PDB file of N, CA and C in Angstrom:
ATOM      1  N   MET A   1     166.258-104.638  23.379  1.00 52.00           N
ATOM      2  CA  MET A   1     166.590-103.595  24.322  1.00 52.00           C
ATOM      3  C   MET A   1     167.660-102.682  23.754  1.00 52.00           C
ATOM      4  N   ASN A   2     168.837-103.237  23.446  1.00 69.00           N
ATOM      5  CA  ASN A   2     169.922-102.416  22.926  1.00 69.00           C
ATOM      6  C   ASN A   2     170.037-102.602  21.426  1.00 69.00           C
ATOM      7  N   LYS A   3     169.921-101.509  20.727  1.00 84.00           N
ATOM      8  CA  LYS A   3     170.147-101.563  19.289  1.00 84.00           C
ATOM      9  C   LYS A   3     171.647-101.565  19.050  1.00 84.00           C
ATOM     10  N   ALA A   4     172.036-102.008  17.869  1.00 87.00           N
ATOM     11  CA  ALA A   4     173.462-102.061  17.534  1.00 87.00           C
ATOM     12  C   ALA A   4     174.089-100.674  17.614  1.00 87.00           C
ATOM     13  N   SER A   5     173.358 -99.654  17.184  1.00 90.00           N
ATOM     14  CA  SER A   5     173.916 -98.297  17.226  1.00 90.00           C
ATOM     15  C   SER A   5     174.164 -97.849  18.665  1.00 90.00           C
ATOM     16  N   GLU A   6     173.283 -98.245  19.590  1.00 92.00           N
ATOM     17  CA  GLU A   6     173.487 -97.906  21.001  1.00 92.00           C
ATOM     18  C   GLU A   6     174.688 -98.656  21.564  1.00 92.00           C
ATOM     19  N   LEU A   7     174.835 -99.910  21.158  1.00 92.00           N
ATOM     20  CA  LEU A   7     175.953-100.706  21.647  1.00 92.00           C
ATOM     21  C   LEU A   7     177.282-100.175  21.118  1.00 92.00           C
ATOM     22  N   ARG A   8     177.297 -99.703  19.893  1.00 92.00           N
ATOM     23  CA  ARG A   8     178.542 -99.192  19.315  1.00 92.00           C
ATOM     24  C   ARG A   8     179.026 -97.929  20.019  1.00 92.00           C
ATOM     25  N   GLU A   9     178.126 -97.203  20.668  1.00 93.00           N
ATOM     26  CA  GLU A   9     178.509 -95.998  21.402  1.00 93.00           C
ATOM     27  C   GLU A   9     179.142 -96.326  22.747  1.00 93.00           C
ATOM     28  N   MET A  10     178.997 -97.565  23.209  1.00 92.00           N
ATOM     29  CA  MET A  10     179.531 -97.975  24.506  1.00 92.00           C
ATOM     30  C   MET A  10     181.027 -98.270  24.398  1.00 92.00           C
ATOM     31  N   THR A  11     181.706 -98.161  25.536  1.00 93.00           N
ATOM     32  CA  THR A  11     183.115 -98.527  25.574  1.00 93.00           C
ATOM     33  C   THR A  11     183.220-100.042  25.653  1.00 93.00           C
ATOM     34  N   ALA A  12     184.430-100.553  25.437  1.00 92.00           N
ATOM     35  CA  ALA A  12     184.647-101.999  25.494  1.00 92.00           C
ATOM     36  C   ALA A  12     184.322-102.535  26.887  1.00 92.00           C
ATOM     37  N   GLU A  13     184.669-101.780  27.915  1.00 94.00           N
ATOM     38  CA  GLU A  13     184.375-102.208  29.292  1.00 94.00           C
ATOM     39  C   GLU A  13     182.872-102.270  29.539  1.00 94.00           C
ATOM     40  N   GLN A  14     182.142-101.296  29.062  1.00 95.00           N
ATOM     41  CA  GLN A  14     180.682-101.303  29.196  1.00 95.00           C
ATOM     42  C   GLN A  14     180.074-102.481  28.438  1.00 95.00           C
ATOM     43  N   LEU A  15     180.625-102.768  27.267  1.00 96.00           N
ATOM     44  CA  LEU A  15     180.134-103.897  26.481  1.00 96.00           C
ATOM     45  C   LEU A  15     180.388-105.222  27.188  1.00 96.00           C
ATOM     46  N   ARG A  16     181.555-105.357  27.801  1.00 96.00           N
ATOM     47  CA  ARG A  16     181.849-106.590  28.533  1.00 96.00           C
ATOM     48  C   ARG A  16     180.872-106.767  29.703  1.00 96.00           C
ATOM     49  N   HIS A  17     180.554-105.668  30.385  1.00 97.00           N
ATOM     50  CA  HIS A  17     179.588-105.729  31.483  1.00 97.00           C
ATOM     51  C   HIS A  17     178.203-106.110  30.946  1.00 97.00           C
ATOM     52  N   GLU A  18     177.790-105.504  29.864  1.00 96.00           N
ATOM     53  CA  GLU A  18     176.507-105.820  29.242  1.00 96.00           C
ATOM     54  C   GLU A  18     176.463-107.284  28.808  1.00 96.00           C
ATOM     55  N   LEU A  19     177.573-107.784  28.284  1.00 97.00           N
ATOM     56  CA  LEU A  19     177.663-109.185  27.865  1.00 97.00           C
ATOM     57  C   LEU A  19     177.469-110.109  29.061  1.00 97.00           C
ATOM     58  N   THR A  20     178.145-109.821  30.152  1.00 97.00           N
ATOM     59  CA  THR A  20     178.022-110.639  31.357  1.00 97.00           C
ATOM     60  C   THR A  20     176.586-110.646  31.870  1.00 97.00           C
ATOM     61  N   GLU A  21     175.971-109.481  31.925  1.00 97.00           N
ATOM     62  CA  GLU A  21     174.597-109.389  32.414  1.00 97.00           C
ATOM     63  C   GLU A  21     173.625-110.134  31.501  1.00 97.00           C
ATOM     64  N   THR A  22     173.823-110.026  30.212  1.00 96.00           N
ATOM     65  CA  THR A  22     172.943-110.705  29.261  1.00 96.00           C
ATOM     66  C   THR A  22     173.114-112.211  29.354  1.00 96.00           C
ATOM     67  N   GLN A  23     174.342-112.677  29.524  1.00 97.00           N
ATOM     68  CA  GLN A  23     174.576-114.114  29.662  1.00 97.00           C
ATOM     69  C   GLN A  23     173.944-114.648  30.945  1.00 97.00           C
ATOM     70  N   LYS A  24     173.993-113.871  32.034  1.00 97.00           N
ATOM     71  CA  LYS A  24     173.340-114.271  33.275  1.00 97.00           C
ATOM     72  C   LYS A  24     171.833-114.362  33.071  1.00 97.00           C
ATOM     73  N   GLU A  25     171.278-113.377  32.389  1.00 94.00           N
ATOM     74  CA  GLU A  25     169.847-113.359  32.126  1.00 94.00           C
ATOM     75  C   GLU A  25     169.440-114.557  31.260  1.00 94.00           C
ATOM     76  N   LEU A  26     170.262-114.901  30.286  1.00 94.00           N
ATOM     77  CA  LEU A  26     169.989-116.060  29.432  1.00 94.00           C
ATOM     78  C   LEU A  26     170.027-117.349  30.248  1.00 94.00           C
ATOM     79  N   LEU A  27     170.997-117.484  31.134  1.00 94.00           N
ATOM     80  CA  LEU A  27     171.082-118.662  31.992  1.00 94.00           C
ATOM     81  C   LEU A  27     169.855-118.764  32.899  1.00 94.00           C
ATOM     82  N   ASP A  28     169.470-117.646  33.505  1.00 91.00           N
ATOM     83  CA  ASP A  28     168.283-117.638  34.361  1.00 91.00           C
ATOM     84  C   ASP A  28     167.043-118.033  33.576  1.00 91.00           C
ATOM     85  N   ARG A  29     166.928-117.503  32.365  1.00 90.00           N
ATOM     86  CA  ARG A  29     165.775-117.821  31.507  1.00 90.00           C
ATOM     87  C   ARG A  29     165.749-119.311  31.186  1.00 90.00           C
ATOM     88  N   THR A  30     166.912-119.894  30.905  1.00 88.00           N
ATOM     89  CA  THR A  30     167.001-121.309  30.575  1.00 88.00           C
ATOM     90  C   THR A  30     166.593-122.169  31.766  1.00 88.00           C
ATOM     91  N   VAL A  31     167.072-121.818  32.944  1.00 88.00           N
ATOM     92  CA  VAL A  31     166.743-122.579  34.149  1.00 88.00           C
ATOM     93  C   VAL A  31     165.245-122.469  34.452  1.00 88.00           C
ATOM     94  N   ARG A  32     164.706-121.265  34.360  1.00 85.00           N
ATOM     95  CA  ARG A  32     163.278-121.087  34.647  1.00 85.00           C
ATOM     96  C   ARG A  32     162.406-121.829  33.644  1.00 85.00           C
ATOM     97  N   SER A  33     162.795-121.816  32.370  1.00 81.00           N
ATOM     98  CA  SER A  33     161.968-122.496  31.378  1.00 81.00           C
ATOM     99  C   SER A  33     162.034-124.009  31.549  1.00 81.00           C
ATOM    100  N   SER A  34     163.171-124.527  32.001  1.00 79.00           N
ATOM    101  CA  SER A  34     163.262-125.969  32.229  1.00 79.00           C
ATOM    102  C   SER A  34     162.471-126.381  33.465  1.00 79.00           C
ATOM    103  N   ALA A  35     162.258-125.452  34.386  1.00 79.00           N
ATOM    104  CA  ALA A  35     161.474-125.723  35.588  1.00 79.00           C
ATOM    105  C   ALA A  35     160.020-125.303  35.396  1.00 79.00           C
ATOM    106  N   SER A  36     159.650-124.916  34.188  1.00 77.00           N
ATOM    107  CA  SER A  36     158.284-124.473  33.856  1.00 77.00           C
ATOM    108  C   SER A  36     157.839-123.297  34.704  1.00 77.00           C
ATOM    109  N   GLN A  37     158.746-122.378  34.980  1.00 70.00           N
ATOM    110  CA  GLN A  37     158.424-121.188  35.757  1.00 70.00           C
ATOM    111  C   GLN A  37     158.665-119.923  34.944  1.00 70.00           C
ATOM    112  N   ASP A  38     158.541-120.016  33.654  1.00 65.00           N
ATOM    113  CA  ASP A  38     158.798-118.874  32.779  1.00 65.00           C
ATOM    114  C   ASP A  38     157.778-117.784  33.052  1.00 65.00           C
ATOM    115  N   GLU A  39     158.239-116.556  33.234  1.00 70.00           N
ATOM    116  CA  GLU A  39     157.350-115.467  33.612  1.00 70.00           C
ATOM    117  C   GLU A  39     157.374-114.285  32.645  1.00 70.00           C
ATOM    118  N   GLY A  40     157.770-114.486  31.441  1.00 74.00           N
ATOM    119  CA  GLY A  40     157.774-113.400  30.463  1.00 74.00           C
ATOM    120  C   GLY A  40     159.137-112.762  30.339  1.00 74.00           C
ATOM    121  N   GLY A  41     159.180-111.651  29.643  1.00 76.00           N
ATOM    122  CA  GLY A  41     160.438-110.975  29.389  1.00 76.00           C
ATOM    123  C   GLY A  41     160.979-111.376  28.040  1.00 76.00           C
ATOM    124  N   PRO A  42     162.221-111.007  27.758  1.00 82.00           N
ATOM    125  CA  PRO A  42     162.794-111.341  26.446  1.00 82.00           C
ATOM    126  C   PRO A  42     162.943-112.848  26.278  1.00 82.00           C
ATOM    127  N   SER A  43     162.719-113.319  25.072  1.00 88.00           N
ATOM    128  CA  SER A  43     162.830-114.745  24.802  1.00 88.00           C
ATOM    129  C   SER A  43     164.297-115.171  24.782  1.00 88.00           C
ATOM    130  N   LYS A  44     164.510-116.476  24.878  1.00 90.00           N
ATOM    131  CA  LYS A  44     165.883-116.983  24.844  1.00 90.00           C
ATOM    132  C   LYS A  44     166.548-116.650  23.520  1.00 90.00           C
ATOM    133  N   SER A  45     165.794-116.722  22.442  1.00 91.00           N
ATOM    134  CA  SER A  45     166.400-116.415  21.141  1.00 91.00           C
ATOM    135  C   SER A  45     166.787-114.941  21.061  1.00 91.00           C
ATOM    136  N   ALA A  46     165.986-114.056  21.649  1.00 93.00           N
ATOM    137  CA  ALA A  46     166.327-112.633  21.656  1.00 93.00           C
ATOM    138  C   ALA A  46     167.582-112.390  22.484  1.00 93.00           C
ATOM    139  N   LEU A  47     167.710-113.099  23.589  1.00 94.00           N
ATOM    140  CA  LEU A  47     168.901-112.953  24.425  1.00 94.00           C
ATOM    141  C   LEU A  47     170.134-113.490  23.715  1.00 94.00           C
ATOM    142  N   ARG A  48     169.995-114.614  23.013  1.00 95.00           N
ATOM    143  CA  ARG A  48     171.130-115.155  22.253  1.00 95.00           C
ATOM    144  C   ARG A  48     171.564-114.178  21.157  1.00 95.00           C
ATOM    145  N   ARG A  49     170.603-113.550  20.504  1.00 95.00           N
ATOM    146  CA  ARG A  49     170.940-112.555  19.474  1.00 95.00           C
ATOM    147  C   ARG A  49     171.659-111.356  20.085  1.00 95.00           C
ATOM    148  N   ARG A  50     171.223-110.935  21.284  1.00 95.00           N
ATOM    149  CA  ARG A  50     171.880-109.805  21.945  1.00 95.00           C
ATOM    150  C   ARG A  50     173.325-110.161  22.302  1.00 95.00           C
ATOM    151  N   VAL A  51     173.550-111.393  22.786  1.00 96.00           N
ATOM    152  CA  VAL A  51     174.913-111.846  23.098  1.00 96.00           C
ATOM    153  C   VAL A  51     175.764-111.811  21.832  1.00 96.00           C
ATOM    154  N   ALA A  52     175.236-112.344  20.739  1.00 96.00           N
ATOM    155  CA  ALA A  52     175.979-112.368  19.476  1.00 96.00           C
ATOM    156  C   ALA A  52     176.274-110.952  18.987  1.00 96.00           C
ATOM    157  N   ARG A  53     175.318-110.057  19.120  1.00 96.00           N
ATOM    158  CA  ARG A  53     175.504-108.673  18.685  1.00 96.00           C
ATOM    159  C   ARG A  53     176.613-108.001  19.494  1.00 96.00           C
ATOM    160  N   ILE A  54     176.610-108.219  20.807  1.00 96.00           N
ATOM    161  CA  ILE A  54     177.640-107.624  21.664  1.00 96.00           C
ATOM    162  C   ILE A  54     179.016-108.185  21.316  1.00 96.00           C
ATOM    163  N   LEU A  55     179.104-109.502  21.125  1.00 95.00           N
ATOM    164  CA  LEU A  55     180.390-110.106  20.766  1.00 95.00           C
ATOM    165  C   LEU A  55     180.906-109.576  19.429  1.00 95.00           C
ATOM    166  N   THR A  56     180.008-109.386  18.483  1.00 95.00           N
ATOM    167  CA  THR A  56     180.405-108.854  17.175  1.00 95.00           C
ATOM    168  C   THR A  56     180.969-107.452  17.319  1.00 95.00           C
ATOM    169  N   ILE A  57     180.307-106.617  18.093  1.00 95.00           N
ATOM    170  CA  ILE A  57     180.755-105.233  18.260  1.00 95.00           C
ATOM    171  C   ILE A  57     182.073-105.192  19.032  1.00 95.00           C
ATOM    172  N   LEU A  58     182.241-106.080  20.020  1.00 94.00           N
ATOM    173  CA  LEU A  58     183.522-106.147  20.723  1.00 94.00           C
ATOM    174  C   LEU A  58     184.656-106.512  19.766  1.00 94.00           C
ATOM    175  N   ARG A  59     184.391-107.443  18.861  1.00 93.00           N
ATOM    176  CA  ARG A  59     185.415-107.821  17.874  1.00 93.00           C
ATOM    177  C   ARG A  59     185.721-106.661  16.931  1.00 93.00           C
ATOM    178  N   GLU A  60     184.709-105.875  16.585  1.00 90.00           N
ATOM    179  CA  GLU A  60     184.927-104.717  15.718  1.00 90.00           C
ATOM    180  C   GLU A  60     185.831-103.696  16.386  1.00 90.00           C
ATOM    181  N   LYS A  61     185.750-103.592  17.703  1.00 87.00           N
ATOM    182  CA  LYS A  61     186.523-102.594  18.428  1.00 87.00           C
ATOM    183  C   LYS A  61     187.963-103.030  18.674  1.00 87.00           C
ATOM    184  N   GLU A  62     188.265-104.322  18.484  1.00 84.00           N
ATOM    185  CA  GLU A  62     189.627-104.799  18.682  1.00 84.00           C
ATOM    186  C   GLU A  62     190.539-104.209  17.618  1.00 84.00           C
ATOM    187  N   PRO A  63     191.759-103.840  18.023  1.00 80.00           N
ATOM    188  CA  PRO A  63     192.698-103.320  17.023  1.00 80.00           C
ATOM    189  C   PRO A  63     193.106-104.412  16.044  1.00 80.00           C
ATOM    190  N   VAL A  64     193.265-104.037  14.819  1.00 79.00           N
ATOM    191  CA  VAL A  64     193.644-104.982  13.778  1.00 79.00           C
ATOM    192  C   VAL A  64     195.167-105.043  13.719  1.00 79.00           C
ATOM    193  N   GLU A  65     195.711-106.260  13.796  1.00 80.00           N
ATOM    194  CA  GLU A  65     197.153-106.416  13.731  1.00 80.00           C
ATOM    195  C   GLU A  65     197.579-106.510  12.273  1.00 80.00           C
ATOM    196  N   PRO A  66     198.612-105.787  11.905  1.00 78.00           N
ATOM    197  CA  PRO A  66     199.079-105.861  10.516  1.00 78.00           C
ATOM    198  C   PRO A  66     199.656-107.235  10.208  1.00 78.00           C
ATOM    199  N   THR A  67     199.414-107.701   9.012  1.00 78.00           N
ATOM    200  CA  THR A  67     199.966-108.986   8.588  1.00 78.00           C
ATOM    201  C   THR A  67     201.344-108.767   7.986  1.00 78.00           C
ATOM    202  N   ALA A  68     202.203-109.734   8.183  1.00 71.00           N
ATOM    203  CA  ALA A  68     203.595-109.577   7.729  1.00 71.00           C
ATOM    204  C   ALA A  68     203.777-109.907   6.308  1.00 71.00           C
TER     205      ALA A  68
END
């Protein structure tokens, strides 16, 4: 859904919201698949990759502290 370039254009607050929504979607997907009620949509591995991508971009946006 979101390419890295699209995510990099988002603010940190937008990224945190996207992260929360993606984690909720991943949890729902996990629960549905364990109950054998999977109905399509992005796979769990795709959702995990999206979470990792968002976390990486959030870390990139953090200010770097100078070392002493």
